[in-house]
Short mmCIF file of C-alpha atoms in Angstrom, two decimals:
data_model
loop_
_atom_site.label_atom_id
_atom_site.label_comp_id
_atom_site.label_asym_id
_atom_site.label_seq_id
_atom_site.Cartn_x
_atom_site.Cartn_y
_atom_site.Cartn_z
CA UNK A 1 -26.35 71.78 -32.16
CA UNK A 2 -29.01 70.15 -34.36
CA UNK A 3 -31.09 73.48 -33.84
CA UNK A 4 -28.45 75.23 -35.34
CA UNK A 5 -28.10 72.71 -38.32
CA UNK A 6 -31.88 73.36 -38.82
CA UNK A 7 -31.44 77.07 -38.78
CA UNK A 8 -28.90 76.71 -41.74
CA UNK A 9 -30.67 73.59 -43.48
CA UNK A 10 -31.13 75.58 -46.82
CA UNK A 11 -27.56 76.88 -47.00
CA UNK A 12 -25.30 74.80 -49.28
CA UNK A 13 -22.25 76.56 -47.54
CA UNK A 14 -22.18 78.66 -44.70
CA UNK A 15 -18.91 79.98 -42.80
CA UNK A 16 -19.05 82.33 -40.16
CA UNK A 17 -16.31 83.74 -38.25
CA UNK A 18 -16.35 86.08 -35.03
CA UNK A 19 -13.50 87.85 -33.47
CA UNK A 20 -10.84 90.22 -34.56
CA UNK A 21 -9.87 90.47 -38.14
CA UNK A 22 -5.93 90.60 -38.11
CA UNK A 23 -4.23 90.74 -41.71
CA UNK A 24 -3.48 86.89 -41.10
CA UNK A 25 -6.85 85.91 -40.18
CA UNK A 26 -8.56 87.98 -42.81
CA UNK A 27 -6.12 86.45 -45.66
CA UNK A 28 -6.92 83.01 -44.42
CA UNK A 29 -10.50 83.79 -44.49
CA UNK A 30 -10.55 85.25 -48.22
CA UNK A 31 -8.59 81.98 -49.16
CA UNK A 32 -11.15 79.71 -47.50
CA UNK A 33 -14.07 81.65 -48.85
CA UNK A 34 -12.88 81.64 -52.36
CA UNK A 35 -12.00 77.95 -52.14
CA UNK A 36 -15.86 77.27 -51.32
CA UNK A 37 -16.70 79.67 -54.36
CA UNK A 38 -14.25 77.76 -56.65
CA UNK A 39 -16.42 74.59 -55.81
CA UNK A 40 -19.54 75.88 -56.92
CA UNK A 41 -19.10 74.86 -60.62
CA UNK A 42 -22.34 76.00 -61.88
CA UNK A 43 -21.24 79.81 -61.11
CA UNK A 44 -20.77 81.60 -64.15
CA UNK A 45 -17.67 83.28 -64.68
CA UNK A 46 -18.78 86.66 -64.45
CA UNK A 47 -20.63 85.88 -61.04
CA UNK A 48 -17.66 83.94 -59.51
CA UNK A 49 -15.53 87.13 -60.30
CA UNK A 50 -18.13 89.30 -58.91
CA UNK A 51 -18.35 87.25 -55.83
CA UNK A 52 -14.53 87.38 -55.16
CA UNK A 53 -14.81 91.18 -55.66
CA UNK A 54 -17.62 91.50 -52.98
CA UNK A 55 -15.91 88.94 -50.75
CA UNK A 56 -12.64 91.29 -50.41
CA UNK A 57 -14.75 94.52 -50.18
CA UNK A 58 -16.70 92.90 -47.40
CA UNK A 59 -13.60 92.19 -45.61
CA UNK A 60 -11.87 95.67 -46.33
CA UNK A 61 -15.13 97.35 -44.80
CA UNK A 62 -14.54 95.23 -41.64
CA UNK A 63 -10.84 95.99 -41.60
CA UNK A 64 -11.28 99.64 -42.19
CA UNK A 65 -13.52 99.96 -39.34
CA UNK A 66 -12.38 96.89 -37.43
CA UNK A 67 -12.07 96.26 -33.52
CA UNK A 68 -8.45 96.01 -33.19
CA UNK A 69 -8.26 100.05 -31.89
CA UNK A 70 -11.56 99.51 -30.05
CA UNK A 71 -10.38 97.69 -26.85
CA UNK A 72 -12.46 99.78 -24.63
CA UNK A 73 -15.78 97.80 -25.67
CA UNK A 74 -14.36 94.30 -24.18
CA UNK A 75 -16.81 94.60 -21.52
CA UNK A 76 -19.92 94.73 -23.96
CA UNK A 77 -21.41 91.19 -24.77
CA UNK A 78 -22.06 92.02 -28.75
CA UNK A 79 -18.61 93.29 -29.33
CA UNK A 80 -17.21 90.90 -31.66
CA UNK A 81 -16.65 91.78 -35.52
CA UNK A 82 -18.31 89.09 -37.76
CA UNK A 83 -18.13 87.72 -41.36
CA UNK A 84 -20.15 85.38 -42.78
CA UNK A 85 -20.67 83.73 -46.40
CA UNK A 86 -23.72 81.76 -47.43
CA UNK A 87 -23.84 79.89 -50.72
CA UNK A 88 -27.34 79.10 -51.50
CA UNK A 89 -28.81 77.77 -54.59
CA UNK A 90 -29.91 80.98 -56.34
CA UNK A 91 -27.78 83.51 -54.45
CA UNK A 92 -24.63 84.26 -52.27
CA UNK A 93 -24.97 86.25 -49.20
CA UNK A 94 -22.21 88.11 -47.55
CA UNK A 95 -22.95 89.58 -44.24
CA UNK A 96 -20.71 91.51 -41.72
CA UNK A 97 -20.94 93.19 -38.29
CA UNK A 98 -18.33 95.43 -36.76
CA UNK A 99 -18.19 97.96 -34.09
CA UNK A 100 -18.24 101.58 -35.04
CA UNK A 101 -17.26 104.63 -33.04
CA UNK A 102 -20.11 107.32 -32.89
CA UNK A 103 -18.02 109.77 -35.11
CA UNK A 104 -18.08 107.09 -37.61
CA UNK A 105 -21.61 106.13 -37.60
CA UNK A 106 -23.33 109.35 -39.11
CA UNK A 107 -21.12 109.92 -41.77
CA UNK A 108 -21.24 106.26 -42.93
CA UNK A 109 -25.10 106.07 -42.73
CA UNK A 110 -25.25 109.26 -44.73
CA UNK A 111 -23.02 107.87 -47.26
CA UNK A 112 -25.38 104.53 -47.42
CA UNK A 113 -28.56 106.40 -47.47
CA UNK A 114 -27.13 108.48 -50.41
CA UNK A 115 -25.74 105.82 -52.38
CA UNK A 116 -29.05 103.73 -52.06
CA UNK A 117 -31.05 106.65 -53.53
CA UNK A 118 -29.08 106.47 -56.90
CA UNK A 119 -29.74 104.77 -59.83
CA UNK A 120 -27.37 102.70 -61.98
CA UNK A 121 -25.97 105.67 -64.23
CA UNK A 122 -26.04 108.04 -60.96
CA UNK A 123 -23.95 105.46 -59.12
CA UNK A 124 -21.50 105.64 -61.99
CA UNK A 125 -21.52 109.41 -62.15
CA UNK A 126 -20.95 109.64 -58.42
CA UNK A 127 -18.02 106.96 -58.48
CA UNK A 128 -16.49 108.73 -61.07
CA UNK A 129 -16.87 112.32 -59.40
CA UNK A 130 -15.28 110.71 -56.18
CA UNK A 131 -12.35 109.42 -58.17
CA UNK A 132 -11.73 112.47 -59.94
CA UNK A 133 -12.48 115.08 -57.05
CA UNK A 134 -11.92 113.47 -53.68
CA UNK A 135 -8.64 112.25 -51.74
CA UNK A 136 -8.64 109.12 -50.13
CA UNK A 137 -10.35 109.08 -46.68
CA UNK A 138 -7.82 108.57 -43.51
CA UNK A 139 -9.20 105.19 -43.28
CA UNK A 140 -8.69 104.47 -47.26
CA UNK A 141 -11.42 104.64 -49.74
CA UNK A 142 -14.10 107.35 -49.83
CA UNK A 143 -17.35 105.31 -50.37
CA UNK A 144 -16.00 103.49 -53.45
CA UNK A 145 -16.24 100.05 -51.93
CA UNK A 146 -19.76 100.78 -51.14
CA UNK A 147 -20.82 102.10 -54.48
CA UNK A 148 -19.29 99.03 -56.15
CA UNK A 149 -21.22 96.90 -53.74
CA UNK A 150 -24.36 98.06 -55.04
CA UNK A 151 -23.31 98.01 -58.67
CA UNK A 152 -22.22 94.45 -58.49
CA UNK A 153 -25.45 93.12 -56.72
CA UNK A 154 -27.88 95.34 -58.38
CA UNK A 155 -29.37 95.84 -55.03
CA UNK A 156 -29.34 98.68 -52.29
CA UNK A 157 -26.85 98.06 -49.62
CA UNK A 158 -28.87 96.29 -46.56
CA UNK A 159 -27.87 97.63 -43.17
CA UNK A 160 -28.86 98.14 -39.83
CA UNK A 161 -26.93 100.26 -37.00
CA UNK A 162 -27.37 99.19 -33.40
CA UNK A 163 -26.23 101.37 -30.56
CA UNK A 164 -23.80 99.21 -28.05
CA UNK A 165 -23.41 102.13 -25.54
CA UNK A 166 -22.63 105.71 -25.70
CA UNK A 167 -19.86 105.93 -28.09
CA UNK A 168 -20.10 102.67 -29.81
CA UNK A 169 -22.32 101.24 -32.25
CA UNK A 170 -22.60 97.68 -34.20
CA UNK A 171 -23.04 98.17 -38.11
CA UNK A 172 -24.71 95.05 -39.77
CA UNK A 173 -24.05 94.86 -43.53
CA UNK A 174 -25.28 92.42 -45.92
CA UNK A 175 -24.82 91.73 -49.46
CA UNK A 176 -26.78 89.54 -51.79
CA UNK A 177 -25.49 88.45 -55.14
CA UNK A 178 -28.25 86.41 -57.36
CA UNK A 179 -26.44 83.67 -59.04
CA UNK A 180 -29.19 82.94 -61.50
CA UNK A 181 -31.80 85.48 -61.73
CA UNK A 182 -31.51 89.09 -60.97
CA UNK A 183 -33.51 90.02 -57.61
CA UNK A 184 -35.82 93.03 -57.70
CA UNK A 185 -35.43 93.19 -53.68
CA UNK A 186 -33.47 91.64 -50.99
CA UNK A 187 -34.27 88.28 -49.82
CA UNK A 188 -32.25 88.51 -46.75
CA UNK A 189 -33.81 90.07 -43.73
CA UNK A 190 -31.27 92.17 -41.76
CA UNK A 191 -33.11 91.72 -38.27
CA UNK A 192 -32.58 87.80 -39.01
CA UNK A 193 -28.91 88.34 -39.65
CA UNK A 194 -28.79 90.44 -36.46
CA UNK A 195 -30.50 87.54 -34.49
CA UNK A 196 -27.97 84.91 -35.85
CA UNK A 197 -25.34 87.00 -35.04
CA UNK A 198 -26.60 87.60 -31.34
CA UNK A 199 -27.41 83.90 -30.73
CA UNK A 200 -23.77 82.73 -32.00
CA UNK A 201 -22.30 85.31 -29.85
CA UNK A 202 -24.04 84.39 -26.88
CA UNK A 203 -23.06 80.79 -27.80
CA UNK A 204 -19.22 82.17 -27.91
CA UNK A 205 -18.99 80.63 -31.21
CA UNK A 206 -15.78 81.41 -32.78
CA UNK A 207 -15.99 79.61 -36.30
CA UNK A 208 -19.02 77.88 -37.61
CA UNK A 209 -19.03 75.87 -41.04
CA UNK A 210 -22.00 74.23 -42.52
CA UNK A 211 -21.38 72.52 -45.79
CA UNK A 212 -20.01 69.57 -47.61
CA UNK A 213 -17.20 67.58 -46.13
CA UNK A 214 -16.32 64.94 -48.80
CA UNK A 215 -12.88 64.96 -50.52
CA UNK A 216 -10.50 67.77 -49.78
CA UNK A 217 -13.23 70.28 -48.71
CA UNK A 218 -11.77 70.30 -45.33
CA UNK A 219 -8.30 70.93 -45.90
CA UNK A 220 -8.50 74.96 -46.22
CA UNK A 221 -10.32 75.08 -42.99
CA UNK A 222 -7.87 72.76 -41.34
CA UNK A 223 -5.03 74.69 -42.77
CA UNK A 224 -6.55 77.93 -41.07
CA UNK A 225 -7.35 76.38 -37.85
CA UNK A 226 -3.61 74.94 -37.81
CA UNK A 227 -2.27 78.16 -38.42
CA UNK A 228 -4.21 79.54 -35.58
CA UNK A 229 -3.24 76.76 -33.27
CA UNK A 230 0.48 76.66 -34.23
CA UNK A 231 1.15 80.14 -34.62
CA UNK A 232 4.69 80.19 -34.40
CA UNK A 233 5.30 77.08 -36.34
CA UNK A 234 6.49 75.32 -33.37
CA UNK A 235 5.24 71.75 -32.68
CA UNK A 236 3.58 71.75 -29.27
CA UNK A 237 2.03 68.55 -28.14
CA UNK A 238 -1.13 69.74 -26.81
CA UNK A 239 -1.70 71.91 -29.74
CA UNK A 240 -0.67 69.17 -32.29
CA UNK A 241 -3.16 67.12 -30.48
CA UNK A 242 -5.97 69.69 -31.02
CA UNK A 243 -5.18 69.84 -34.80
CA UNK A 244 -5.33 66.02 -34.87
CA UNK A 245 -8.64 65.88 -33.05
CA UNK A 246 -9.93 68.20 -35.70
CA UNK A 247 -8.58 66.27 -38.74
CA UNK A 248 -9.90 63.14 -37.27
CA UNK A 249 -13.41 64.34 -36.59
CA UNK A 250 -13.72 66.28 -40.19
CA UNK A 251 -12.41 63.21 -41.84
CA UNK A 252 -14.73 61.03 -40.13
CA UNK A 253 -17.83 62.93 -41.56
CA UNK A 254 -16.16 62.75 -45.16
CA UNK A 255 -15.55 58.80 -44.65
CA UNK A 256 -18.75 57.96 -42.48
CA UNK A 257 -21.15 60.85 -43.08
CA UNK A 258 -24.49 59.97 -45.13
CA UNK A 259 -24.40 61.22 -48.57
CA UNK A 260 -27.31 63.48 -49.33
CA UNK A 261 -27.68 65.02 -52.70
CA UNK A 262 -23.96 63.69 -53.46
CA UNK A 263 -22.79 65.71 -50.25
CA UNK A 264 -21.29 64.70 -47.16
CA UNK A 265 -23.42 67.31 -45.30
CA UNK A 266 -21.87 68.31 -41.82
CA UNK A 267 -21.32 71.27 -39.46
CA UNK A 268 -18.28 71.85 -37.45
CA UNK A 269 -18.05 74.41 -34.80
CA UNK A 270 -15.26 75.94 -32.46
CA UNK A 271 -16.63 77.70 -29.28
CA UNK A 272 -15.72 78.54 -25.91
CA UNK A 273 -17.58 77.37 -22.81
CA UNK A 274 -16.76 78.12 -19.47
CA UNK A 275 -13.42 79.38 -20.70
CA UNK A 276 -12.66 76.14 -22.45
CA UNK A 277 -12.25 75.66 -26.19
CA UNK A 278 -14.64 73.22 -27.58
CA UNK A 279 -14.77 71.41 -30.98
CA UNK A 280 -17.99 70.09 -32.22
CA UNK A 281 -18.76 68.14 -35.52
CA UNK A 282 -22.32 67.24 -36.53
CA UNK A 283 -23.47 64.84 -39.41
CA UNK A 284 -26.21 62.51 -40.33
CA UNK A 285 -25.20 58.88 -40.46
CA UNK A 286 -26.63 55.92 -42.33
CA UNK A 287 -29.27 53.96 -40.23
CA UNK A 288 -27.62 50.98 -40.68
CA UNK A 289 -24.36 52.11 -38.99
CA UNK A 290 -26.17 53.87 -35.90
CA UNK A 291 -26.31 50.84 -33.53
CA UNK A 292 -22.77 49.70 -34.27
CA UNK A 293 -21.36 53.34 -33.96
CA UNK A 294 -23.48 53.91 -30.66
CA UNK A 295 -22.07 50.66 -29.32
CA UNK A 296 -18.58 51.55 -30.31
CA UNK A 297 -18.55 54.95 -28.70
CA UNK A 298 -20.00 53.47 -25.48
CA UNK A 299 -17.34 50.71 -25.23
CA UNK A 300 -14.76 53.59 -25.79
CA UNK A 301 -16.22 55.76 -23.17
CA UNK A 302 -16.13 52.86 -20.85
CA UNK A 303 -12.26 52.32 -20.98
CA UNK A 304 -9.72 53.62 -18.46
CA UNK A 305 -6.72 55.61 -19.85
CA UNK A 306 -4.69 52.11 -19.45
CA UNK A 307 -7.33 50.02 -21.30
CA UNK A 308 -7.32 52.76 -24.06
CA UNK A 309 -3.61 52.35 -24.53
CA UNK A 310 -3.88 48.72 -24.83
CA UNK A 311 -6.79 48.70 -27.23
CA UNK A 312 -5.16 51.35 -29.37
CA UNK A 313 -1.76 49.43 -29.76
CA UNK A 314 -4.17 46.11 -30.34
CA UNK A 315 -5.65 47.98 -33.09
CA UNK A 316 -2.42 49.50 -34.53
CA UNK A 317 -0.91 46.15 -34.61
CA UNK A 318 -3.69 44.82 -36.61
CA UNK A 319 -3.47 47.51 -39.21
CA UNK A 320 -0.54 45.49 -40.36
CA UNK A 321 -2.75 42.83 -41.23
CA UNK A 322 -5.73 44.35 -42.89
CA UNK A 323 -7.44 47.77 -43.45
CA UNK A 324 -10.46 46.68 -41.58
CA UNK A 325 -8.53 45.26 -38.67
CA UNK A 326 -7.84 48.92 -37.63
CA UNK A 327 -11.06 50.43 -38.11
CA UNK A 328 -12.19 53.25 -35.82
CA UNK A 329 -8.61 54.28 -34.75
CA UNK A 330 -9.53 57.79 -35.29
CA UNK A 331 -12.01 57.41 -32.36
CA UNK A 332 -9.42 55.99 -30.06
CA UNK A 333 -7.20 58.55 -30.82
CA UNK A 334 -9.49 61.26 -30.07
CA UNK A 335 -10.34 59.32 -26.98
CA UNK A 336 -6.78 59.32 -25.96
CA UNK A 337 -6.02 62.82 -26.85
CA UNK A 338 -8.95 64.39 -24.85
CA UNK A 339 -8.28 62.23 -21.95
CA UNK A 340 -11.52 60.41 -22.90
CA UNK A 341 -13.81 63.40 -22.00
CA UNK A 342 -15.50 63.57 -25.70
CA UNK A 343 -19.25 63.46 -25.48
CA UNK A 344 -21.76 62.43 -28.23
CA UNK A 345 -25.37 62.40 -29.03
CA UNK A 346 -27.81 60.87 -31.63
CA UNK A 347 -30.80 62.75 -32.55
CA UNK A 348 -33.58 60.87 -34.49
CA UNK A 349 -35.26 63.33 -36.72
CA UNK A 350 -38.88 63.57 -37.95
CA UNK A 351 -37.88 61.92 -41.33
CA UNK A 352 -35.86 59.02 -39.74
CA UNK A 353 -32.56 60.49 -40.12
CA UNK A 354 -29.88 60.02 -37.52
CA UNK A 355 -28.20 62.95 -36.63
CA UNK A 356 -24.94 62.55 -34.98
CA UNK A 357 -22.83 64.89 -32.94
CA UNK A 358 -19.52 64.55 -31.19
CA UNK A 359 -17.71 67.24 -28.93
CA UNK A 360 -14.23 67.40 -27.68
CA UNK A 361 -12.58 69.79 -25.28
CA UNK A 362 -9.34 71.00 -26.48
CA UNK A 363 -6.49 70.28 -24.12
CA UNK B 1 16.59 51.72 -58.99
CA UNK B 2 16.12 55.41 -59.21
CA UNK B 3 15.41 57.48 -56.20
CA UNK B 4 11.88 58.57 -55.37
CA UNK B 5 11.59 62.18 -54.26
CA UNK B 6 8.36 63.73 -53.38
CA UNK B 7 8.04 67.27 -52.19
CA UNK B 8 5.57 68.17 -49.47
CA UNK B 9 2.16 69.42 -49.71
CA UNK B 10 -0.22 71.00 -47.24
CA UNK B 11 -1.58 67.36 -46.40
CA UNK B 12 1.20 65.07 -47.32
CA UNK B 13 4.92 64.85 -46.52
CA UNK B 14 8.22 65.02 -48.00
CA UNK B 15 9.48 61.61 -49.16
CA UNK B 16 13.29 60.74 -50.06
CA UNK B 17 13.46 57.11 -50.81
CA UNK B 18 17.37 56.23 -52.27
CA UNK B 19 17.00 52.30 -52.73
CA UNK B 20 20.75 52.39 -53.68
CA UNK B 21 21.89 53.42 -50.30
CA UNK B 22 19.02 51.39 -48.35
CA UNK B 23 17.59 54.78 -46.66
CA UNK B 24 14.32 55.91 -46.70
CA UNK B 25 13.06 59.19 -45.29
CA UNK B 26 9.54 60.70 -44.94
CA UNK B 27 9.07 64.16 -43.00
CA UNK B 28 6.27 66.51 -42.37
CA UNK B 29 2.57 66.05 -41.78
CA UNK B 30 0.36 63.60 -43.11
CA UNK B 31 -3.49 63.69 -43.26
CA UNK B 32 -4.75 62.87 -46.76
CA UNK B 33 -8.32 62.30 -47.43
CA UNK B 34 -7.31 58.85 -49.13
CA UNK B 35 -3.89 57.48 -47.73
CA UNK B 36 -3.54 54.84 -50.46
CA UNK B 37 -3.63 57.65 -53.42
CA UNK B 38 -0.37 58.94 -51.62
CA UNK B 39 1.11 55.95 -50.39
CA UNK B 40 0.58 53.33 -52.76
CA UNK B 41 3.40 54.18 -54.95
CA UNK B 42 5.71 54.30 -51.60
CA UNK B 43 4.79 50.59 -51.18
CA UNK B 44 5.29 49.74 -54.88
CA UNK B 45 8.78 51.47 -54.53
CA UNK B 46 9.74 49.12 -51.41
CA UNK B 47 8.23 45.84 -53.06
CA UNK B 48 11.00 46.39 -55.60
CA UNK B 49 13.52 47.12 -53.14
CA UNK B 50 12.83 44.11 -51.05
CA UNK B 51 13.46 42.04 -53.70
CA UNK B 52 17.11 42.69 -53.52
CA UNK B 53 17.80 45.01 -50.20
CA UNK B 54 21.01 46.48 -49.32
CA UNK B 55 22.80 44.87 -46.43
CA UNK B 56 21.58 47.71 -44.22
CA UNK B 57 18.26 49.17 -44.18
CA UNK B 58 17.33 52.56 -42.41
CA UNK B 59 14.13 54.15 -42.34
CA UNK B 60 13.94 57.69 -40.85
CA UNK B 61 10.98 59.66 -39.91
CA UNK B 62 10.71 63.12 -38.82
CA UNK B 63 7.00 63.83 -38.25
CA UNK B 64 5.16 66.90 -37.33
CA UNK B 65 1.78 65.08 -37.22
CA UNK B 66 -0.26 62.55 -38.86
CA UNK B 67 -3.90 61.34 -38.70
CA UNK B 68 -4.91 57.84 -37.63
CA UNK B 69 -4.97 56.61 -41.30
CA UNK B 70 -1.27 57.48 -41.53
CA UNK B 71 -0.54 55.65 -38.43
CA UNK B 72 -1.82 52.12 -40.01
CA UNK B 73 0.31 53.03 -43.05
CA UNK B 74 3.53 53.94 -40.94
CA UNK B 75 3.19 50.30 -39.34
CA UNK B 76 2.79 48.66 -42.82
CA UNK B 77 6.00 50.53 -44.11
CA UNK B 78 8.15 49.46 -41.21
CA UNK B 79 6.78 46.06 -41.17
CA UNK B 80 7.29 45.66 -44.76
CA UNK B 81 11.08 46.40 -44.56
CA UNK B 82 11.44 44.82 -41.02
CA UNK B 83 10.48 41.25 -42.43
CA UNK B 84 12.60 41.23 -45.47
CA UNK B 85 15.54 43.28 -44.81
CA UNK B 86 18.54 42.17 -42.38
CA UNK B 87 20.17 44.90 -40.43
CA UNK B 88 16.75 47.18 -40.47
CA UNK B 89 16.65 50.19 -38.22
CA UNK B 90 13.94 52.73 -37.63
CA UNK B 91 15.25 56.36 -36.84
CA UNK B 92 12.55 58.26 -35.16
CA UNK B 93 13.67 61.94 -35.22
CA UNK B 94 11.95 64.40 -32.99
CA UNK B 95 12.63 67.15 -30.45
CA UNK B 96 12.74 66.15 -26.96
CA UNK B 97 10.26 68.94 -25.88
CA UNK B 98 7.91 67.18 -28.64
CA UNK B 99 6.63 64.68 -26.21
CA UNK B 100 3.71 63.74 -28.39
CA UNK B 101 5.81 62.65 -31.19
CA UNK B 102 8.42 60.75 -28.71
CA UNK B 103 5.51 58.79 -27.19
CA UNK B 104 4.51 57.99 -30.56
CA UNK B 105 7.86 56.69 -31.41
CA UNK B 106 7.94 54.77 -28.20
CA UNK B 107 4.50 53.27 -28.68
CA UNK B 108 5.54 51.99 -32.15
CA UNK B 109 8.85 50.52 -30.89
CA UNK B 110 7.00 48.64 -28.03
CA UNK B 111 3.92 47.60 -30.26
CA UNK B 112 5.95 46.30 -33.11
CA UNK B 113 8.82 45.06 -31.19
CA UNK B 114 11.37 46.66 -33.64
CA UNK B 115 14.80 48.40 -33.74
CA UNK B 116 13.55 51.70 -33.43
CA UNK B 117 15.91 54.70 -32.11
CA UNK B 118 14.23 57.72 -30.97
CA UNK B 119 16.69 60.83 -31.75
CA UNK B 120 16.58 64.26 -30.22
CA UNK B 121 16.30 66.55 -32.98
#
């Protein structure tokens, strides 16, 4: 996953989700994205408000044309709806992809081309005209959302439509909100968004988060995953084990990850491989912790189930004596919960940094 | 001593400590980033209690789940009372179907060699 990290190196925060956008998932993604926006203290109030507005509009656009009613495309490879928020130093980028029926494509494309051809005052006039005259379309709205996206960002709508098969296309839409100086043109390349989408779909990624793991940054994300794993609120052992493993992995970054520019940078990915669901966490570690962590992981991996139990209980008993006595208990818990099938890797980067990744198959 | 009541939050459990009755109760989820921020006041409360404990003391847990840092806290909470209170019992409430939590209770009982009852909820 180091290549993936390098791909998103410049993003302060990146959250990408692939799948169906039910009301529940959408609500959680909005809350999660808003929590990341709130953490960006340098954003002026006006920018934050515009960012929240664009966030909601991006989701509404996916929901309006969303996948739920388009089951026949399950045989296609690129059939997942997608939302991504990227917070960068000078801008926030909202990108989405959603599957459209052919009958929706022409109408939407005409609308986008027309809106992109209007200047500021024409846009306002067009919006007022729609509000005064037109009835809301069957799917809600009548292009008002698209007009507002252009008005709030000051940039035309960046889009691309790719036909998947006869009857179905994929719409990529990207909004770029400058946070310091206005942009005269998009910095985002829609072909690049399409490339990233395809790569992540090919890797069967469901959720990807890259950003700061310090303090309570993870709690919203954990809450969202918890909601997904424990949908009915019932405590089932295996599902609870998965949640606890996610918590341990994320808190491990916040505790032991290397601090770079005041942040504990890390990457969290939930993905499917050969029909199994995997959790992967990646982060940089301090070089002086490298050998001891490697040794500890090697040791844990060498233990049988019984040995793991004995060692765990020993550490638990020691925790009565001191904080240090139970150090590394989280790794033992991960090993026990995953039946010791977790894997790990270290990459020594060109800048002499150590990039650590740990992968766990859910149970 | 006044009771210590803390409502549950997304990452911390509900707490009901009643020193006058010798009953201490924790329930829910626990995975705060810093366990000390949340649990230190609980330890402070118990430190006061063990100066003059009730004839019987009960610590009841009803967990959904907790992280490894909380596991260590649970051990310390239990051992603090175990060492200072006579007639001390831990009640570990969990559904019979919730195998993971029953095992956690059993493991604590074996590891700490304490009087711990696992009670089907």
